[in-house]
Coordinates of C-alpha atoms and ligand atoms in Angstrom, one line a residue:
M1 CA -5.2 -23.6 9.8
T2 CA -4.7 -27.2 9.0
E3 CA -2.2 -29.6 10.7
S4 CA 0.7 -28.9 8.4
A5 CA 0.0 -25.1 8.7
G6 CA 2.5 -22.7 10.3
P7 CA 2.7 -19.0 10.3
L8 CA 5.0 -16.9 8.1
L9 CA 7.7 -16.3 10.8
D10 CA 11.1 -14.6 10.5
Q11 CA 14.2 -14.9 12.6
Y12 CA 13.2 -11.9 14.7
G13 CA 10.0 -13.4 15.9
R14 CA 7.6 -11.5 13.6
A15 CA 4.7 -13.2 11.9
A16 CA 3.3 -11.9 8.6
T17 CA -0.5 -11.9 8.6
D18 CA -1.1 -9.0 6.3
L19 CA -0.7 -9.9 2.6
R20 CA -0.4 -7.1 0.0
V21 CA -1.1 -8.4 -3.4
S22 CA -0.2 -6.3 -6.4
L23 CA -2.7 -7.0 -9.2
T24 CA -1.0 -5.0 -11.9
D25 CA 2.1 -2.8 -12.3
R26 CA 0.2 -0.5 -14.7
C27 CA -1.2 2.9 -13.6
N28 CA -3.2 5.7 -15.1
L29 CA -1.5 8.4 -12.9
R30 CA 2.2 9.3 -12.9
C31 CA 2.8 10.4 -9.3
Q32 CA 6.2 12.0 -9.1
Y33 CA 7.3 10.0 -6.0
C34 CA 6.4 6.7 -7.8
M35 CA 6.7 6.8 -11.6
P36 CA 8.5 8.7 -14.3
A37 CA 6.4 10.9 -16.6
E38 CA 6.8 8.5 -19.5
G39 CA 5.6 5.5 -17.4
L40 CA 7.5 2.3 -17.2
E41 CA 7.9 -0.8 -19.2
W42 CA 4.9 -2.9 -18.1
L43 CA 5.0 -6.6 -17.3
P44 CA 4.1 -8.8 -20.3
G45 CA 0.7 -10.4 -19.9
D46 CA 2.0 -13.9 -19.6
E47 CA 4.2 -13.0 -16.7
T48 CA 1.3 -11.6 -14.7
L49 CA -0.5 -14.0 -12.4
T50 CA -3.9 -15.1 -13.7
D51 CA -6.9 -14.8 -11.4
D52 CA -6.7 -18.5 -10.6
E53 CA -3.1 -18.2 -9.7
V54 CA -3.8 -15.1 -7.4
V55 CA -6.6 -16.9 -5.7
R56 CA -4.6 -20.1 -5.2
L57 CA -1.7 -18.2 -3.6
V58 CA -4.0 -16.2 -1.4
R59 CA -5.8 -19.5 -0.5
I60 CA -2.5 -21.0 0.5
G61 CA -1.7 -17.9 2.5
V62 CA -5.0 -18.1 4.3
E63 CA -5.3 -21.8 4.8
L64 CA -1.7 -22.7 5.6
L65 CA 0.2 -19.6 6.5
G66 CA -1.9 -17.6 8.9
V67 CA -2.7 -14.7 6.5
R68 CA -5.7 -12.7 8.0
Q69 CA -5.8 -9.6 5.9
V70 CA -5.4 -9.2 2.1
R71 CA -4.8 -5.7 0.6
L72 CA -5.2 -5.4 -3.1
T73 CA -2.8 -2.8 -4.6
G74 CA -0.6 -2.2 -7.6
G75 CA 0.1 -0.2 -9.8
E76 CA -3.6 0.7 -9.9
P77 CA -5.7 -2.3 -8.9
L78 CA -8.8 -0.9 -10.5
L79 CA -7.1 -1.4 -13.9
R80 CA -7.2 -5.2 -13.4
R81 CA -9.8 -6.7 -15.6
G82 CA -12.3 -8.9 -13.7
L83 CA -11.5 -7.3 -10.4
V84 CA -15.0 -7.7 -9.0
G85 CA -14.9 -11.5 -9.8
L86 CA -11.5 -11.8 -8.2
V87 CA -12.7 -10.1 -5.0
A88 CA -15.7 -12.4 -4.8
Q89 CA -13.3 -15.4 -5.1
L90 CA -11.1 -14.0 -2.3
A91 CA -14.1 -13.4 -0.1
A92 CA -15.2 -17.0 -0.5
L93 CA -11.9 -18.3 1.1
R94 CA -12.1 -19.8 4.6
P95 CA -11.1 -18.5 7.1
R96 CA -12.4 -15.4 5.3
P97 CA -9.7 -12.8 5.1
Q98 CA -10.4 -9.1 5.6
I99 CA -10.1 -7.6 2.1
A100 CA -9.0 -4.0 1.6
M101 CA -7.7 -2.1 -1.4
T102 CA -5.3 0.8 -1.9
T103 CA -6.3 2.8 -4.9
N104 CA -6.1 6.1 -6.7
A105 CA -9.9 5.9 -7.0
L106 CA -10.0 6.6 -10.8
G107 CA -13.1 4.7 -11.9
L108 CA -14.1 3.8 -8.3
A109 CA -17.3 5.9 -8.7
R110 CA -18.4 3.2 -11.2
S111 CA -17.2 0.1 -9.4
A112 CA -17.5 0.8 -5.6
R113 CA -20.9 -0.7 -5.2
A114 CA -20.1 -3.9 -7.1
L115 CA -16.8 -4.3 -5.2
A116 CA -18.5 -3.9 -1.9
D117 CA -21.2 -6.4 -2.9
A118 CA -18.4 -8.8 -4.0
G119 CA -16.9 -8.7 -0.5
L120 CA -14.4 -5.8 -0.5
D121 CA -14.4 -4.4 3.1
R122 CA -12.5 -1.1 3.0
V123 CA -10.5 1.2 0.8
N124 CA -7.5 3.5 1.2
V125 CA -7.6 6.2 -1.4
S126 CA -4.4 8.1 -2.3
L127 CA -5.0 11.8 -2.6
D128 CA -2.2 14.3 -2.0
S129 CA -4.0 17.6 -2.6
V130 CA -7.5 18.9 -3.1
R131 CA -6.3 21.8 -5.2
S132 CA -6.5 21.0 -8.9
E133 CA -3.2 22.6 -9.9
T134 CA -1.3 20.8 -7.1
F135 CA -3.0 17.5 -8.0
V136 CA -1.9 17.9 -11.6
K137 CA 1.6 18.8 -10.6
I138 CA 2.1 15.7 -8.5
T139 CA 0.2 13.1 -10.5
R140 CA 0.8 14.7 -14.0
R141 CA -2.9 14.1 -14.8
D142 CA -5.9 16.3 -14.5
R143 CA -8.1 13.8 -12.6
L144 CA -8.9 15.3 -9.2
A145 CA -12.7 15.3 -9.9
D146 CA -12.7 11.6 -10.6
V147 CA -10.8 10.9 -7.3
I148 CA -13.3 12.9 -5.4
A149 CA -16.2 11.1 -7.1
G150 CA -14.5 7.8 -6.3
L151 CA -14.2 8.7 -2.6
E152 CA -17.9 9.7 -2.4
A153 CA -18.9 6.4 -4.0
A154 CA -16.7 4.4 -1.6
A155 CA -18.4 6.0 1.4
V156 CA -21.9 5.5 0.0
A157 CA -21.1 1.8 -0.8
G158 CA -20.0 1.3 2.9
L159 CA -16.3 0.7 2.1
T160 CA -15.6 2.3 5.5
P161 CA -13.7 3.7 7.2
V162 CA -12.6 5.4 4.1
K163 CA -9.0 6.4 4.6
V164 CA -7.1 8.9 2.6
N165 CA -3.4 8.5 2.2
A166 CA -1.3 11.5 1.3
V167 CA 2.4 11.9 0.6
L168 CA 3.8 15.4 1.0
L169 CA 6.4 16.6 -1.5
R170 CA 8.6 19.7 -0.9
G171 CA 7.8 22.4 -3.4
A172 CA 4.4 20.9 -4.3
N173 CA 2.0 20.2 -1.4
E174 CA 4.2 20.4 1.8
T175 CA 2.0 23.2 3.2
E176 CA -1.3 21.7 2.4
A177 CA -1.7 19.2 5.2
P178 CA -4.1 21.4 7.3
E179 CA -6.3 22.0 4.3
L180 CA -6.4 18.3 3.4
L181 CA -7.2 17.4 7.0
A182 CA -10.1 19.9 7.2
W183 CA -11.4 18.6 3.8
C184 CA -11.3 15.0 5.0
I185 CA -12.9 15.8 8.4
D186 CA -15.8 17.5 6.6
R187 CA -16.5 14.4 4.6
G188 CA -15.8 11.8 7.3
Y189 CA -12.6 10.4 5.7
Q190 CA -9.6 9.5 7.9
L191 CA -6.5 11.2 6.7
R192 CA -3.1 9.6 7.0
I193 CA 0.0 11.4 6.0
I194 CA 2.9 9.2 4.9
E195 CA 6.6 10.1 4.7
Q196 CA 8.0 9.8 1.2
M197 CA 10.2 6.8 0.9
P198 CA 13.0 6.1 -1.6
L199 CA 10.9 4.0 -3.9
D200 CA 10.5 6.1 -7.0
A201 CA 11.6 4.7 -10.4
Q202 CA 13.8 7.8 -11.1
H203 CA 15.7 7.5 -7.8
G204 CA 15.0 11.2 -7.0
W205 CA 14.4 10.8 -3.3
S206 CA 16.6 12.6 -0.9
R207 CA 16.6 12.6 2.9
E208 CA 17.2 16.4 2.9
Q209 CA 14.2 17.1 0.7
M210 CA 11.8 14.7 2.4
V211 CA 9.0 16.3 4.4
T212 CA 9.3 14.7 7.8
A213 CA 6.5 13.7 10.0
E214 CA 7.7 16.1 12.6
E215 CA 7.4 19.0 10.2
T216 CA 3.9 17.9 9.1
L217 CA 2.8 17.6 12.7
A218 CA 4.1 21.1 13.5
R219 CA 2.0 22.5 10.5
L220 CA -1.1 20.6 11.6
E221 CA -0.7 21.7 15.3
A222 CA -0.6 25.4 14.1
E223 CA -4.2 25.0 13.1
F224 CA -5.6 22.0 15.1
D225 CA -5.4 20.7 18.6
L226 CA -3.8 17.3 18.3
V227 CA -3.8 14.8 21.2
P228 CA -2.3 11.2 20.7
T229 CA -5.2 8.7 20.8
G230 CA -2.9 6.6 23.0
R231 CA -3.9 3.5 21.0
P232 CA -0.8 1.2 20.9
R233 CA 0.8 1.6 17.5
G234 CA 1.5 -2.1 17.2
S235 CA 1.8 -3.2 13.7
A236 CA -0.5 -0.4 12.5
P237 CA 2.1 2.1 11.3
A238 CA 0.1 5.3 11.8
E239 CA 0.6 7.3 14.9
E240 CA -2.9 8.5 15.6
F241 CA -4.1 11.8 17.0
L242 CA -7.5 13.1 18.0
V243 CA -8.3 16.3 16.2
D244 CA -9.8 19.1 18.2
G245 CA -11.1 16.7 20.9
G246 CA -12.3 14.1 18.4
P247 CA -14.0 12.1 17.2
A248 CA -12.0 12.9 14.1
T249 CA -8.5 11.6 13.9
V250 CA -5.4 12.0 11.8
G251 CA -2.6 9.5 11.3
V252 CA 1.0 10.2 10.6
I253 CA 3.1 7.4 9.2
A254 CA 6.8 8.2 9.8
S255 CA 8.2 5.2 7.8
V256 CA 11.6 6.9 7.5
T257 CA 12.1 8.9 10.6
R258 CA 10.4 6.6 13.1
P259 CA 10.4 3.2 11.4
F260 CA 8.0 0.5 12.7
C261 CA 9.9 -2.5 11.2
G262 CA 10.1 -4.3 14.6
D263 CA 6.3 -4.7 14.5
C264 CA 5.9 -5.3 10.8
D265 CA 3.4 -8.0 9.9
R266 CA 3.4 -7.5 6.2
V267 CA 4.4 -9.7 3.2
R268 CA 4.0 -8.7 -0.4
L269 CA 3.2 -10.6 -3.6
T270 CA 4.1 -8.8 -6.8
A271 CA 1.9 -9.0 -9.9
D272 CA 4.3 -11.5 -11.4
G273 CA 4.2 -13.8 -8.4
Q274 CA 7.3 -12.9 -6.5
V275 CA 7.2 -12.9 -2.7
R276 CA 8.9 -9.9 -1.2
N277 CA 9.4 -10.0 2.6
C278 CA 9.8 -6.2 2.8
L279 CA 9.2 -3.2 0.6
F280 CA 12.9 -2.7 0.6
A281 CA 13.9 -6.3 0.1
R282 CA 16.7 -6.9 -2.4
E283 CA 15.7 -10.5 -3.1
E284 CA 12.4 -12.0 -4.2
S285 CA 11.2 -15.6 -4.2
D286 CA 9.5 -16.8 -7.4
L287 CA 6.2 -18.5 -6.5
R288 CA 4.9 -18.2 -10.1
E289 CA 7.6 -20.6 -11.3
S290 CA 6.6 -23.1 -8.5
L291 CA 2.9 -22.7 -9.4
R292 CA 3.5 -23.2 -13.1
A293 CA 5.9 -26.1 -12.5
G294 CA 3.0 -28.0 -10.8
A295 CA 4.1 -27.6 -7.1
D296 CA 1.5 -28.7 -4.6
D297 CA 0.1 -26.4 -1.9
Q298 CA 2.5 -27.6 0.8
E299 CA 5.6 -27.1 -1.4
I300 CA 4.5 -23.6 -2.2
A301 CA 3.8 -22.9 1.5
A302 CA 7.2 -24.2 2.4
R303 CA 8.9 -22.0 -0.2
W304 CA 7.0 -19.0 1.1
R305 CA 8.0 -19.7 4.7
I306 CA 11.7 -19.8 3.6
A307 CA 11.3 -16.5 1.9
M308 CA 9.9 -14.9 5.0
W309 CA 12.6 -16.3 7.3
G310 CA 15.2 -14.2 5.5
K311 CA 13.4 -10.9 6.3
R312 CA 15.8 -8.3 7.5
P313 CA 15.3 -6.6 10.9
G314 CA 14.7 -3.2 9.3
H315 CA 14.6 -1.3 6.1
G316 CA 18.0 0.4 6.8
I317 CA 17.2 3.6 4.9
D318 CA 19.6 5.4 7.2
D319 CA 22.5 2.9 6.8
P320 CA 25.4 3.9 4.7
S321 CA 25.0 0.6 2.8
F322 CA 21.3 1.2 2.0
L323 CA 20.5 0.4 -1.6
Q324 CA 17.1 1.4 -3.1
P325 CA 15.3 -1.7 -4.4
S326 CA 15.5 -2.1 -8.1
R327 CA 11.8 -2.2 -8.6
P328 CA 9.8 1.0 -7.9
M329 CA 6.8 1.2 -5.7
S330 CA 4.3 0.7 -8.5
A331 CA 5.9 -2.6 -9.4
I332 CA 6.3 -3.9 -5.9
G333 CA 2.8 -3.0 -4.7
G334 CA 2.5 -0.3 -2.1
Ligands
LIG1 N1 -2.1 3.2 -7.3 C1 -2.6 2.9 -6.0 C2 -2.6 4.2 -5.1 O1 -1.9 5.1 -5.5 O2 -3.2 4.1 -4.1 C3 -2.0 1.8 -5.3 C4 -0.5 1.6 -5.4 S1 0.4 2.9 -4.7 C5 2.1 2.4 -5.1 C6 0.2 2.6 -3.0 C7 0.6 3.7 -2.1 O3 2.0 3.9 -2.1 C8 0.0 5.1 -2.4 O4 -0.7 5.5 -1.3 C9 1.1 6.0 -2.7 O5 0.9 7.3 -2.2 C10 2.2 5.3 -1.9 N2 3.5 5.6 -2.5 C11 4.0 5.5 -3.7 N3 5.3 5.8 -3.8 C12 5.6 6.2 -2.6 C13 6.9 6.7 -2.0 N4 8.0 6.9 -2.7 N5 6.9 7.0 -0.7 C14 5.8 6.8 0.1 N6 4.6 6.3 -0.4 C15 4.5 6.0 -1.7
LIG2 FE1 0.0 5.1 -9.8 FE2 -0.4 4.8 -7.2 FE3 2.1 5.1 -8.2 FE4 0.4 7.2 -8.2 S1 1.2 6.1 -6.4 S2 1.7 6.5 -9.9 S3 -1.5 6.2 -8.5 S4 0.8 3.4 -8.6

């Protein structure tokens, strides 16, 4: 970092080093816990950051604000035109950030190699079921085969460790965790099961319906021997378990029932250039406006630091005053 650099601190002593960049709010799936069947009104093109604007903001993050890891997300990041070129520009930044991507893997079979060559380090692929009918029920699209092909291509291209993220929904795939784990272990993918959060556009989440981490662990333990790896959870939200003595592991991310907000090191940038200091933040800070008004790097960095300082201590899902953010997960960047 340069002399006028300083980390993205908040009032509770946390420093954000993990930047999640949403590259688009569009998506080619319609996962029930994220988007309504009819989709959403997409951001107009001129409101979406250009490649140059994305690269400039990430450069400011890396050079002035202590960002060490960049995760590309969305919406579906693979739908962003020119993604390979953008990754190459991010990989050329110094200090070079780790570059990861969270994706539904549709089309990854075609682009995994080019993305890896451009500098993408790892992928997390979202896959909630390996049964075609359940996949269709959750995502409202018949694309399981493309996801499987995308996963295979990611592994071959060395985008490893390939992680699989699954959300369990009651009445859809809540009993499928053991099957998904066996499938991932067979192929060398690391499964992580994430509790569903109140981030769907339709506001259909309910605490009573949510499949808890505890319930999932009980289902897994009925079929596998799970032993905590003992690795400190730190800012990595998954509680990790060795499966049947290892080396395979499974992660459980209890975002709702065992929140990890105290160790959170994340900050988010939406596709239209708003900084969000938390998934559940109610306010955003408009960096696109600063960029387009001609602000210099230091001014933008200062604005970003102020945005982080206001980060709340926790997401407060269990507080009576909790309000779901107005933007859904697909527009925030998961
Ligand atoms: N489209 C890409 C994908 O699905 O991986 C990237 C964006 S998606 C919003 C990022 C992650 O958020 C996915 O792993 C998805 O399962 C997760 N997600 C979406 N809505 C969620 C919710 N309500 N609760 C928990 N996780 C959610
Ligand atoms: Fe699309 Fe990802 Fe949301 Fe599913 S979770 S609808 S793949 S953005």
